[in-house]
């Protein structure tokens, strides 16, 4: 990739017009939904090596690279990103945006009528003022020549009063149309934010595996804001500019067709200049919005992983990485704004040349008596105003480029492939109709089709059984429960609950059967009670407290400053990691699911607390089908069935005693926990 050289104190500026490099592989987000708790997993890659490659990356529309702290899990294969050299579908995005505006046709018609009326009133002003000027000039000249009584100041005053009234009426019309258009633009952006938010819930987890959280957030903020700030201004300016251009041309032709033709000559020259600049600057505006999303992603990741950055002395690398992306953003932004900034001075040069020619021709016509002095004054004013709509068009083109760059990103996001739709209500299996038996029938799955994680997984779980899944890191344990929750769909085979394929359930109904507690806790900014109540939104305070008592969380909650009403901060850092885990367990207790999934649920809890809640967890799992993923194998001795996984396959299954007696994979895993390393 072509780069500009930089000194030791300046970040390297990446040439955005250089050829695209392949995209760095993304990582799967270890995310949980429903009543469970989950958050982005931990990235296993080196920050320095990952970022060294990430800064080489070039993204296509709507795509970016996962950052060092944004998410972890399973990797997918990298695909080459599209270069940013070509301008995107400006017309297509404009049509889509117009469809959003189409919901407010009546309001837009109202805006157009008022904008045109306001423009007409302001256009006739110079002509009326020219009449007053002619009256004054001819009166003075007659008085000097001794052939008249001088100017008729009463008539001039009446003309000026009428003119002031017109301008005030024009201002009122302009105010009303501006107020209506502001409401329309805010409603459009309200709908866009709502659609983006709803789209997020319909996107598969695979999308978030490859797109940074900050880039998604940028759609809500930067992209929508660009539309909101510019839409009301650009729409009204387009209407007023067209009306003003047509009106001024009509008035100029009514005064002098010769001078009007001279003024018209400047139009194609101005249009050619605008078209040339727009063509060259649009790609940089698009790149500016893309890299703005990337910078947001870096900021979000750096703050989200701030403790890790400090723990591994990664401050300098993080700052350098941000500087590189920020410099790339700067590189695209200054090009875009520099090129668009050329419009005004070039347009002024063209308009001033036309102004000089008109003044010379007008003076010669006045000397010959073809037009009056007032008409010259009016035409000169029209000539000056004639350039105004052209200048406005140049400004609008700048605004539209920013607006369409944001709109293109939003619509690209809204058009992302969604999850497979649920079955129809009439065909869907109801949760009340099934028992909590689970069968995995030759399940195959891979986050990347070329690299399967689950190869041929088959297992049968009876209602109420406790199933433990063990294996080395990356064996596919967590993937199994993700498939059970239908966060992903299997590539082949089937998963059945109560004899029904889980794809025959509606997703909400399927997940109402399950409760999930993960190693990575997820709590939101709200009270302790609200976080527990997330498992059952209509739960009473007593039900919340009872769930906390079962999860052994009631005691520590009562010691908090405000007890159950204490507010957790955004990252829930005002409680310990073990306490957060207890709250998520209490949430699952309150949900009271038929199928319970525990993915390293006690890994963040000390040994004493783990012993205290073990009995409570046993009581919770009694009568429920339970899946337990654990690395501490001592916690699953009483499981009804233990599945040992390697490379996506079940290599052993049986009880704890049976597997130990075989002395194979499980026995090796179990005994390795008690081996003493050589010192």
PDB file of C-alpha atoms in Angstrom, residues 41-329:
ATOM      1  CA  UNK A  41     -15.219 -12.540  24.401  1.00  0.00           C
ATOM      2  CA  UNK A  42     -11.535 -11.966  24.852  1.00  0.00           C
ATOM      3  CA  UNK A  43      -9.358 -11.716  21.815  1.00  0.00           C
ATOM      4  CA  UNK A  44      -6.557 -14.246  21.790  1.00  0.00           C
ATOM      5  CA  UNK A  45      -4.369 -12.393  19.318  1.00  0.00           C
ATOM      6  CA  UNK A  46      -1.449 -10.135  20.101  1.00  0.00           C
ATOM      7  CA  UNK A  47      -2.442  -6.483  20.106  1.00  0.00           C
ATOM      8  CA  UNK A  48       0.697  -5.355  18.316  1.00  0.00           C
ATOM      9  CA  UNK A  49       0.606  -8.012  15.595  1.00  0.00           C
ATOM     10  CA  UNK A  50      -3.139  -7.707  15.117  1.00  0.00           C
ATOM     11  CA  UNK A  51      -3.026  -3.934  14.791  1.00  0.00           C
ATOM     12  CA  UNK A  52      -0.004  -4.053  12.517  1.00  0.00           C
ATOM     13  CA  UNK A  53      -2.165  -5.985  10.086  1.00  0.00           C
ATOM     14  CA  UNK A  54      -5.327  -4.041  10.846  1.00  0.00           C
ATOM     15  CA  UNK A  55      -3.758  -0.753   9.810  1.00  0.00           C
ATOM     16  CA  UNK A  56      -2.978  -2.321   6.445  1.00  0.00           C
ATOM     17  CA  UNK A  57      -6.621  -3.197   5.991  1.00  0.00           C
ATOM     18  CA  UNK A  58      -8.901  -1.518   3.524  1.00  0.00           C
ATOM     19  CA  UNK A  59     -12.623  -1.890   4.055  1.00  0.00           C
ATOM     20  CA  UNK A  60     -15.470  -1.957   1.603  1.00  0.00           C
ATOM     21  CA  UNK A  61     -18.829  -0.283   2.297  1.00  0.00           C
ATOM     22  CA  UNK A  62     -20.322  -1.099   5.644  1.00  0.00           C
ATOM     23  CA  UNK A  63     -17.444  -3.360   6.720  1.00  0.00           C
ATOM     24  CA  UNK A  64     -14.590  -3.061   9.163  1.00  0.00           C
ATOM     25  CA  UNK A  65     -12.186  -5.166  11.159  1.00  0.00           C
ATOM     26  CA  UNK A  66     -12.805  -6.343  14.659  1.00  0.00           C
ATOM     27  CA  UNK A  67     -10.502  -4.609  17.058  1.00  0.00           C
ATOM     28  CA  UNK A  68      -8.248  -6.025  19.688  1.00  0.00           C
ATOM     29  CA  UNK A  69     -10.840  -5.687  22.422  1.00  0.00           C
ATOM     30  CA  UNK A  70     -14.096  -5.608  20.523  1.00  0.00           C
ATOM     31  CA  UNK A  71     -14.903  -9.305  20.478  1.00  0.00           C
ATOM     32  CA  UNK A  72     -13.468 -12.765  20.475  1.00  0.00           C
ATOM     33  CA  UNK A  73     -14.344 -16.322  19.760  1.00  0.00           C
ATOM     34  CA  UNK A  74     -14.118 -18.085  16.441  1.00  0.00           C
ATOM     35  CA  UNK A  75     -12.323 -16.670  13.467  1.00  0.00           C
ATOM     36  CA  UNK A  76     -13.663 -16.457   9.966  1.00  0.00           C
ATOM     37  CA  UNK A  77     -11.771 -16.271   6.762  1.00  0.00           C
ATOM     38  CA  UNK A  78     -10.704 -12.887   5.510  1.00  0.00           C
ATOM     39  CA  UNK A  79     -12.190 -11.539   2.335  1.00  0.00           C
ATOM     40  CA  UNK A  80     -10.681  -8.717   0.350  1.00  0.00           C
ATOM     41  CA  UNK A  81     -12.240  -5.342   1.078  1.00  0.00           C
ATOM     42  CA  UNK A  82     -13.443  -3.179  -1.760  1.00  0.00           C
ATOM     43  CA  UNK A  83     -11.350  -0.123  -2.572  1.00  0.00           C
ATOM     44  CA  UNK A  84     -12.761   3.295  -1.837  1.00  0.00           C
ATOM     45  CA  UNK A  85     -11.630   4.869  -5.096  1.00  0.00           C
ATOM     46  CA  UNK A  86     -15.008   4.585  -6.817  1.00  0.00           C
ATOM     47  CA  UNK A  87     -17.891   6.809  -5.791  1.00  0.00           C
ATOM     48  CA  UNK A  88     -20.780   4.804  -4.446  1.00  0.00           C
ATOM     49  CA  UNK A  89     -24.365   4.729  -5.715  1.00  0.00           C
ATOM     50  CA  UNK A  90     -25.269   8.370  -5.127  1.00  0.00           C
ATOM     51  CA  UNK A  91     -28.526   8.182  -7.118  1.00  0.00           C
ATOM     52  CA  UNK A  92     -29.572   4.917  -5.521  1.00  0.00           C
ATOM     53  CA  UNK A  93     -29.062   6.244  -2.003  1.00  0.00           C
ATOM     54  CA  UNK A  94     -30.892   9.445  -2.914  1.00  0.00           C
ATOM     55  CA  UNK A  95     -33.880   7.417  -4.139  1.00  0.00           C
ATOM     56  CA  UNK A  96     -33.942   5.425  -0.915  1.00  0.00           C
ATOM     57  CA  UNK A  97     -33.781   8.593   1.156  1.00  0.00           C
ATOM     58  CA  UNK A  98     -36.578  10.087  -0.929  1.00  0.00           C
ATOM     59  CA  UNK A  99     -38.691   7.052  -0.055  1.00  0.00           C
ATOM     60  CA  UNK A 100     -38.342   7.986   3.607  1.00  0.00           C
ATOM     61  CA  UNK A 101     -39.305  11.546   2.712  1.00  0.00           C
ATOM     62  CA  UNK A 102     -42.243  10.223   0.683  1.00  0.00           C
ATOM     63  CA  UNK A 103     -44.130   9.529   3.912  1.00  0.00           C
ATOM     64  CA  UNK A 104     -44.390  13.287   4.346  1.00  0.00           C
ATOM     65  CA  UNK A 105     -45.577  14.233   0.857  1.00  0.00           C
ATOM     66  CA  UNK A 106     -48.218  16.663   2.087  1.00  0.00           C
ATOM     67  CA  UNK A 107     -45.743  18.452   4.350  1.00  0.00           C
ATOM     68  CA  UNK A 108     -43.210  18.627   1.519  1.00  0.00           C
ATOM     69  CA  UNK A 109     -45.837  20.103  -0.812  1.00  0.00           C
ATOM     70  CA  UNK A 110     -46.604  22.657   1.885  1.00  0.00           C
ATOM     71  CA  UNK A 111     -42.891  23.438   2.195  1.00  0.00           C
ATOM     72  CA  UNK A 112     -42.532  23.778  -1.582  1.00  0.00           C
ATOM     73  CA  UNK A 113     -45.498  26.173  -1.862  1.00  0.00           C
ATOM     74  CA  UNK A 114     -44.284  28.376   0.973  1.00  0.00           C
ATOM     75  CA  UNK A 115     -40.689  28.297  -0.284  1.00  0.00           C
ATOM     76  CA  UNK A 116     -41.765  29.330  -3.781  1.00  0.00           C
ATOM     77  CA  UNK A 117     -44.054  32.061  -2.397  1.00  0.00           C
ATOM     78  CA  UNK A 118     -41.250  33.386  -0.202  1.00  0.00           C
ATOM     79  CA  UNK A 119     -38.885  33.392  -3.180  1.00  0.00           C
ATOM     80  CA  UNK A 120     -41.391  35.141  -5.478  1.00  0.00           C
ATOM     81  CA  UNK A 121     -41.972  37.923  -2.963  1.00  0.00           C
ATOM     82  CA  UNK A 122     -38.250  38.482  -2.599  1.00  0.00           C
ATOM     83  CA  UNK A 123     -37.701  38.370  -6.387  1.00  0.00           C
ATOM     84  CA  UNK A 124     -40.175  41.149  -7.222  1.00  0.00           C
ATOM     85  CA  UNK A 125     -38.508  43.386  -4.642  1.00  0.00           C
ATOM     86  CA  UNK A 126     -35.664  44.683  -6.857  1.00  0.00           C
ATOM     87  CA  UNK A 127     -38.126  45.502  -9.659  1.00  0.00           C
ATOM     88  CA  UNK A 128     -40.287  47.561  -7.297  1.00  0.00           C
ATOM     89  CA  UNK A 129     -37.185  49.190  -5.825  1.00  0.00           C
ATOM     90  CA  UNK A 130     -36.070  50.011  -9.392  1.00  0.00           C
ATOM     91  CA  UNK A 131     -39.392  51.848  -9.905  1.00  0.00           C
ATOM     92  CA  UNK A 132     -38.687  53.971  -6.854  1.00  0.00           C
ATOM     93  CA  UNK A 133     -35.140  54.607  -8.078  1.00  0.00           C
ATOM     94  CA  UNK A 134     -36.407  55.690 -11.510  1.00  0.00           C
ATOM     95  CA  UNK A 135     -38.968  58.021  -9.880  1.00  0.00           C
ATOM     96  CA  UNK A 136     -36.243  59.596  -7.755  1.00  0.00           C
ATOM     97  CA  UNK A 137     -33.740  59.884 -10.635  1.00  0.00           C
ATOM     98  CA  UNK A 138     -36.228  61.363 -13.113  1.00  0.00           C
ATOM     99  CA  UNK A 139     -37.562  63.806 -10.518  1.00  0.00           C
ATOM    100  CA  UNK A 140     -34.089  65.085  -9.667  1.00  0.00           C
ATOM    101  CA  UNK A 141     -33.084  65.329 -13.336  1.00  0.00           C
ATOM    102  CA  UNK A 142     -36.333  67.211 -14.136  1.00  0.00           C
ATOM    103  CA  UNK A 143     -35.750  69.569 -11.256  1.00  0.00           C
ATOM    104  CA  UNK A 144     -32.207  70.263 -12.476  1.00  0.00           C
ATOM    105  CA  UNK A 145     -33.451  70.824 -16.022  1.00  0.00           C
ATOM    106  CA  UNK A 146     -36.256  73.037 -14.761  1.00  0.00           C
ATOM    107  CA  UNK A 147     -38.919  70.907 -16.435  1.00  0.00           C
ATOM    108  CA  UNK A 148     -40.407  69.301 -13.307  1.00  0.00           C
ATOM    109  CA  UNK A 149     -41.347  69.798  -9.662  1.00  0.00           C
ATOM    110  CA  UNK A 150     -38.841  67.288  -8.387  1.00  0.00           C
ATOM    111  CA  UNK A 151     -39.219  63.760  -6.946  1.00  0.00           C
ATOM    112  CA  UNK A 152     -42.636  62.601  -5.704  1.00  0.00           C
ATOM    113  CA  UNK A 153     -41.541  61.525  -2.225  1.00  0.00           C
ATOM    114  CA  UNK A 154     -45.061  60.426  -1.287  1.00  0.00           C
ATOM    115  CA  UNK A 155     -45.163  57.919  -4.143  1.00  0.00           C
ATOM    116  CA  UNK A 156     -41.601  56.821  -3.326  1.00  0.00           C
ATOM    117  CA  UNK A 157     -42.536  56.357   0.358  1.00  0.00           C
ATOM    118  CA  UNK A 158     -45.610  54.318  -0.548  1.00  0.00           C
ATOM    119  CA  UNK A 159     -43.488  52.148  -2.831  1.00  0.00           C
ATOM    120  CA  UNK A 160     -40.919  51.576  -0.079  1.00  0.00           C
ATOM    121  CA  UNK A 161     -43.619  50.736   2.497  1.00  0.00           C
ATOM    122  CA  UNK A 162     -45.124  48.217   0.068  1.00  0.00           C
ATOM    123  CA  UNK A 163     -41.643  46.781  -0.508  1.00  0.00           C
ATOM    124  CA  UNK A 164     -41.029  46.388   3.230  1.00  0.00           C
ATOM    125  CA  UNK A 165     -44.378  44.595   3.518  1.00  0.00           C
ATOM    126  CA  UNK A 166     -43.385  42.186   0.755  1.00  0.00           C
ATOM    127  CA  UNK A 167     -40.065  41.413   2.425  1.00  0.00           C
ATOM    128  CA  UNK A 168     -41.779  40.829   5.796  1.00  0.00           C
ATOM    129  CA  UNK A 169     -44.319  38.511   4.148  1.00  0.00           C
ATOM    130  CA  UNK A 170     -41.474  36.679   2.409  1.00  0.00           C
ATOM    131  CA  UNK A 171     -39.714  36.269   5.762  1.00  0.00           C
ATOM    132  CA  UNK A 172     -42.889  34.847   7.357  1.00  0.00           C
ATOM    133  CA  UNK A 173     -43.291  32.303   4.563  1.00  0.00           C
ATOM    134  CA  UNK A 174     -39.619  31.380   4.893  1.00  0.00           C
ATOM    135  CA  UNK A 175     -39.974  30.906   8.666  1.00  0.00           C
ATOM    136  CA  UNK A 176     -43.006  28.635   8.311  1.00  0.00           C
ATOM    137  CA  UNK A 177     -41.465  26.445   5.615  1.00  0.00           C
ATOM    138  CA  UNK A 178     -38.252  26.177   7.641  1.00  0.00           C
ATOM    139  CA  UNK A 179     -40.210  25.090  10.732  1.00  0.00           C
ATOM    140  CA  UNK A 180     -42.159  22.439   8.801  1.00  0.00           C
ATOM    141  CA  UNK A 181     -39.039  21.107   7.056  1.00  0.00           C
ATOM    142  CA  UNK A 182     -37.193  20.863  10.359  1.00  0.00           C
ATOM    143  CA  UNK A 183     -39.971  18.670  11.733  1.00  0.00           C
ATOM    144  CA  UNK A 184     -39.909  16.525   8.603  1.00  0.00           C
ATOM    145  CA  UNK A 185     -36.132  16.024   8.753  1.00  0.00           C
ATOM    146  CA  UNK A 186     -36.293  15.125  12.449  1.00  0.00           C
ATOM    147  CA  UNK A 187     -39.083  12.633  11.776  1.00  0.00           C
ATOM    148  CA  UNK A 188     -37.068  11.056   8.972  1.00  0.00           C
ATOM    149  CA  UNK A 189     -34.049  10.686  11.254  1.00  0.00           C
ATOM    150  CA  UNK A 190     -36.288   9.329  14.016  1.00  0.00           C
ATOM    151  CA  UNK A 191     -37.483   6.645  11.596  1.00  0.00           C
ATOM    152  CA  UNK A 192     -33.930   5.911  10.467  1.00  0.00           C
ATOM    153  CA  UNK A 193     -32.727   5.423  14.052  1.00  0.00           C
ATOM    154  CA  UNK A 194     -35.721   3.214  14.780  1.00  0.00           C
ATOM    155  CA  UNK A 195     -35.071   1.118  11.663  1.00  0.00           C
ATOM    156  CA  UNK A 196     -31.371   0.807  12.526  1.00  0.00           C
ATOM    157  CA  UNK A 197     -32.248  -0.307  16.041  1.00  0.00           C
ATOM    158  CA  UNK A 198     -34.776  -2.844  14.769  1.00  0.00           C
ATOM    159  CA  UNK A 199     -32.292  -4.041  12.143  1.00  0.00           C
ATOM    160  CA  UNK A 200     -29.744  -4.820  14.852  1.00  0.00           C
ATOM    161  CA  UNK A 201     -32.156  -7.296  16.430  1.00  0.00           C
ATOM    162  CA  UNK A 202     -32.624  -9.027  13.064  1.00  0.00           C
ATOM    163  CA  UNK A 203     -28.937  -9.351  12.179  1.00  0.00           C
ATOM    164  CA  UNK A 204     -27.156 -12.658  12.690  1.00  0.00           C
ATOM    165  CA  UNK A 205     -24.298 -12.826  15.159  1.00  0.00           C
ATOM    166  CA  UNK A 206     -21.990 -13.452  12.208  1.00  0.00           C
ATOM    167  CA  UNK A 207     -22.407  -9.786  11.239  1.00  0.00           C
ATOM    168  CA  UNK A 208     -21.142  -8.603  14.611  1.00  0.00           C
ATOM    169  CA  UNK A 209     -18.263 -11.053  14.356  1.00  0.00           C
ATOM    170  CA  UNK A 210     -16.788  -8.974  11.540  1.00  0.00           C
ATOM    171  CA  UNK A 211     -17.970  -5.426  12.303  1.00  0.00           C
ATOM    172  CA  UNK A 212     -16.704  -3.314  15.177  1.00  0.00           C
ATOM    173  CA  UNK A 213     -19.231  -2.069  17.727  1.00  0.00           C
ATOM    174  CA  UNK A 214     -18.084   1.514  17.210  1.00  0.00           C
ATOM    175  CA  UNK A 215     -18.833   1.306  13.494  1.00  0.00           C
ATOM    176  CA  UNK A 216     -22.390   0.161  14.212  1.00  0.00           C
ATOM    177  CA  UNK A 217     -22.767   2.976  16.754  1.00  0.00           C
ATOM    178  CA  UNK A 218     -21.531   5.402  14.109  1.00  0.00           C
ATOM    179  CA  UNK A 219     -24.700   4.723  12.120  1.00  0.00           C
ATOM    180  CA  UNK A 220     -26.783   5.994  15.044  1.00  0.00           C
ATOM    181  CA  UNK A 221     -24.606   9.053  15.611  1.00  0.00           C
ATOM    182  CA  UNK A 222     -22.451  10.369  12.778  1.00  0.00           C
ATOM    183  CA  UNK A 223     -24.421   9.054   9.806  1.00  0.00           C
ATOM    184  CA  UNK A 224     -27.897   9.961  11.052  1.00  0.00           C
ATOM    185  CA  UNK A 225     -26.641  13.301  12.377  1.00  0.00           C
ATOM    186  CA  UNK A 226     -25.200  14.121   8.953  1.00  0.00           C
ATOM    187  CA  UNK A 227     -28.653  13.573   7.452  1.00  0.00           C
ATOM    188  CA  UNK A 228     -30.489  15.396  10.229  1.00  0.00           C
ATOM    189  CA  UNK A 229     -28.289  18.478  10.143  1.00  0.00           C
ATOM    190  CA  UNK A 230     -28.298  18.797   6.366  1.00  0.00           C
ATOM    191  CA  UNK A 231     -31.655  17.500   5.199  1.00  0.00           C
ATOM    192  CA  UNK A 232     -33.850  20.451   6.170  1.00  0.00           C
ATOM    193  CA  UNK A 233     -31.318  22.914   4.805  1.00  0.00           C
ATOM    194  CA  UNK A 234     -30.678  21.160   1.498  1.00  0.00           C
ATOM    195  CA  UNK A 235     -34.317  20.395   0.564  1.00  0.00           C
ATOM    196  CA  UNK A 236     -35.516  23.966   1.088  1.00  0.00           C
ATOM    197  CA  UNK A 237     -32.455  25.373  -0.649  1.00  0.00           C
ATOM    198  CA  UNK A 238     -33.050  23.161  -3.685  1.00  0.00           C
ATOM    199  CA  UNK A 239     -36.633  24.454  -3.962  1.00  0.00           C
ATOM    200  CA  UNK A 240     -35.760  28.104  -3.353  1.00  0.00           C
ATOM    201  CA  UNK A 241     -32.737  27.964  -5.646  1.00  0.00           C
ATOM    202  CA  UNK A 242     -34.772  26.609  -8.553  1.00  0.00           C
ATOM    203  CA  UNK A 243     -37.599  29.086  -7.934  1.00  0.00           C
ATOM    204  CA  UNK A 244     -35.152  31.956  -7.590  1.00  0.00           C
ATOM    205  CA  UNK A 245     -33.255  30.983 -10.726  1.00  0.00           C
ATOM    206  CA  UNK A 246     -36.440  30.775 -12.814  1.00  0.00           C
ATOM    207  CA  UNK A 247     -37.919  33.938 -11.298  1.00  0.00           C
ATOM    208  CA  UNK A 248     -34.787  36.017 -11.684  1.00  0.00           C
ATOM    209  CA  UNK A 249     -34.386  34.895 -15.306  1.00  0.00           C
ATOM    210  CA  UNK A 250     -37.975  35.947 -16.014  1.00  0.00           C
ATOM    211  CA  UNK A 251     -37.429  39.353 -14.407  1.00  0.00           C
ATOM    212  CA  UNK A 252     -34.126  39.891 -16.236  1.00  0.00           C
ATOM    213  CA  UNK A 253     -35.690  39.046 -19.598  1.00  0.00           C
ATOM    214  CA  UNK A 254     -38.501  41.486 -18.819  1.00  0.00           C
ATOM    215  CA  UNK A 255     -35.889  44.230 -18.371  1.00  0.00           C
ATOM    216  CA  UNK A 256     -33.416  43.428 -21.178  1.00  0.00           C
ATOM    217  CA  UNK A 257     -33.082  40.246 -23.171  1.00  0.00           C
ATOM    218  CA  UNK A 258     -29.580  41.217 -24.290  1.00  0.00           C
ATOM    219  CA  UNK A 259     -28.211  41.512 -20.777  1.00  0.00           C
ATOM    220  CA  UNK A 260     -30.181  38.398 -19.743  1.00  0.00           C
ATOM    221  CA  UNK A 261     -28.463  36.326 -22.431  1.00  0.00           C
ATOM    222  CA  UNK A 262     -25.080  37.525 -21.147  1.00  0.00           C
ATOM    223  CA  UNK A 263     -26.039  36.401 -17.650  1.00  0.00           C
ATOM    224  CA  UNK A 264     -27.194  32.986 -18.926  1.00  0.00           C
ATOM    225  CA  UNK A 265     -23.788  32.348 -20.518  1.00  0.00           C
ATOM    226  CA  UNK A 266     -22.332  31.977 -17.019  1.00  0.00           C
ATOM    227  CA  UNK A 267     -24.674  29.052 -16.225  1.00  0.00           C
ATOM    228  CA  UNK A 268     -23.036  26.239 -18.257  1.00  0.00           C
ATOM    229  CA  UNK A 269     -19.596  27.386 -17.134  1.00  0.00           C
ATOM    230  CA  UNK A 270     -20.696  27.278 -13.492  1.00  0.00           C
ATOM    231  CA  UNK A 271     -22.431  23.931 -13.942  1.00  0.00           C
ATOM    232  CA  UNK A 272     -19.331  22.388 -15.538  1.00  0.00           C
ATOM    233  CA  UNK A 273     -17.153  23.570 -12.657  1.00  0.00           C
ATOM    234  CA  UNK A 274     -19.575  22.205 -10.061  1.00  0.00           C
ATOM    235  CA  UNK A 275     -19.877  18.836 -11.821  1.00  0.00           C
ATOM    236  CA  UNK A 276     -16.095  18.482 -12.048  1.00  0.00           C
ATOM    237  CA  UNK A 277     -15.532  19.279  -8.376  1.00  0.00           C
ATOM    238  CA  UNK A 278     -18.406  17.064  -7.186  1.00  0.00           C
ATOM    239  CA  UNK A 279     -17.078  14.127  -9.199  1.00  0.00           C
ATOM    240  CA  UNK A 280     -13.641  14.439  -7.650  1.00  0.00           C
ATOM    241  CA  UNK A 281     -14.734  15.149  -4.084  1.00  0.00           C
ATOM    242  CA  UNK A 282     -17.545  12.607  -3.610  1.00  0.00           C
ATOM    243  CA  UNK A 283     -15.233   9.626  -3.123  1.00  0.00           C
ATOM    244  CA  UNK A 284     -13.390  11.511  -0.396  1.00  0.00           C
ATOM    245  CA  UNK A 285     -16.622  12.333   1.426  1.00  0.00           C
ATOM    246  CA  UNK A 286     -17.530   8.642   1.347  1.00  0.00           C
ATOM    247  CA  UNK A 287     -14.079   7.704   2.659  1.00  0.00           C
ATOM    248  CA  UNK A 288     -14.408  10.355   5.361  1.00  0.00           C
ATOM    249  CA  UNK A 289     -17.623   8.760   6.690  1.00  0.00           C
ATOM    250  CA  UNK A 290     -16.110   5.260   6.513  1.00  0.00           C
ATOM    251  CA  UNK A 291     -12.967   6.178   8.415  1.00  0.00           C
ATOM    252  CA  UNK A 292     -14.988   8.189  10.915  1.00  0.00           C
ATOM    253  CA  UNK A 293     -16.765   4.941  11.761  1.00  0.00           C
ATOM    254  CA  UNK A 294     -13.404   3.199  12.103  1.00  0.00           C
ATOM    255  CA  UNK A 295     -12.078   5.854  14.460  1.00  0.00           C
ATOM    256  CA  UNK A 296     -15.222   5.482  16.560  1.00  0.00           C
ATOM    257  CA  UNK A 297     -14.623   1.751  16.664  1.00  0.00           C
ATOM    258  CA  UNK A 298     -11.060   2.242  17.882  1.00  0.00           C
ATOM    259  CA  UNK A 299     -12.168   4.628  20.619  1.00  0.00           C
ATOM    260  CA  UNK A 300     -14.902   2.245  21.775  1.00  0.00           C
ATOM    261  CA  UNK A 301     -12.491  -0.692  21.824  1.00  0.00           C
ATOM    262  CA  UNK A 302      -9.763   1.214  23.647  1.00  0.00           C
ATOM    263  CA  UNK A 303     -12.122   2.334  26.385  1.00  0.00           C
ATOM    264  CA  UNK A 304     -13.759  -1.079  26.605  1.00  0.00           C
ATOM    265  CA  UNK A 305     -10.361  -2.742  27.038  1.00  0.00           C
ATOM    266  CA  UNK A 306      -8.710   0.074  28.963  1.00  0.00           C
ATOM    267  CA  UNK A 307      -7.619  -2.182  31.836  1.00  0.00           C
ATOM    268  CA  UNK A 308      -6.066  -4.696  29.413  1.00  0.00           C
ATOM    269  CA  UNK A 309      -4.237  -1.923  27.566  1.00  0.00           C
ATOM    270  CA  UNK A 310      -2.666  -0.735  30.811  1.00  0.00           C
ATOM    271  CA  UNK A 311      -1.971  -4.232  32.115  1.00  0.00           C
ATOM    272  CA  UNK A 312       0.081  -5.093  29.022  1.00  0.00           C
ATOM    273  CA  UNK A 313       1.698  -1.644  28.657  1.00  0.00           C
ATOM    274  CA  UNK A 314      -0.156  -1.172  25.396  1.00  0.00           C
ATOM    275  CA  UNK A 315      -0.791   2.572  25.780  1.00  0.00           C
ATOM    276  CA  UNK A 316       1.821   3.587  23.233  1.00  0.00           C
ATOM    277  CA  UNK A 317       0.628   1.006  20.698  1.00  0.00           C
ATOM    278  CA  UNK A 318      -3.012   2.022  21.214  1.00  0.00           C
ATOM    279  CA  UNK A 319      -2.199   5.710  20.801  1.00  0.00           C
ATOM    280  CA  UNK A 320      -0.095   5.040  17.709  1.00  0.00           C
ATOM    281  CA  UNK A 321      -2.841   2.926  16.189  1.00  0.00           C
ATOM    282  CA  UNK A 322      -5.417   5.646  16.843  1.00  0.00           C
ATOM    283  CA  UNK A 323      -3.088   8.256  15.370  1.00  0.00           C
ATOM    284  CA  UNK A 324      -2.718   6.218  12.202  1.00  0.00           C
ATOM    285  CA  UNK A 325      -6.480   5.867  11.739  1.00  0.00           C
ATOM    286  CA  UNK A 326      -7.064   9.472  12.751  1.00  0.00           C
ATOM    287  CA  UNK A 327      -4.467  10.614  10.234  1.00  0.00           C
ATOM    288  CA  UNK A 328      -6.167   8.569   7.527  1.00  0.00           C
ATOM    289  CA  UNK A 329      -9.447  10.229   8.447  1.00  0.00           C
TER     290      UNK A 329
END
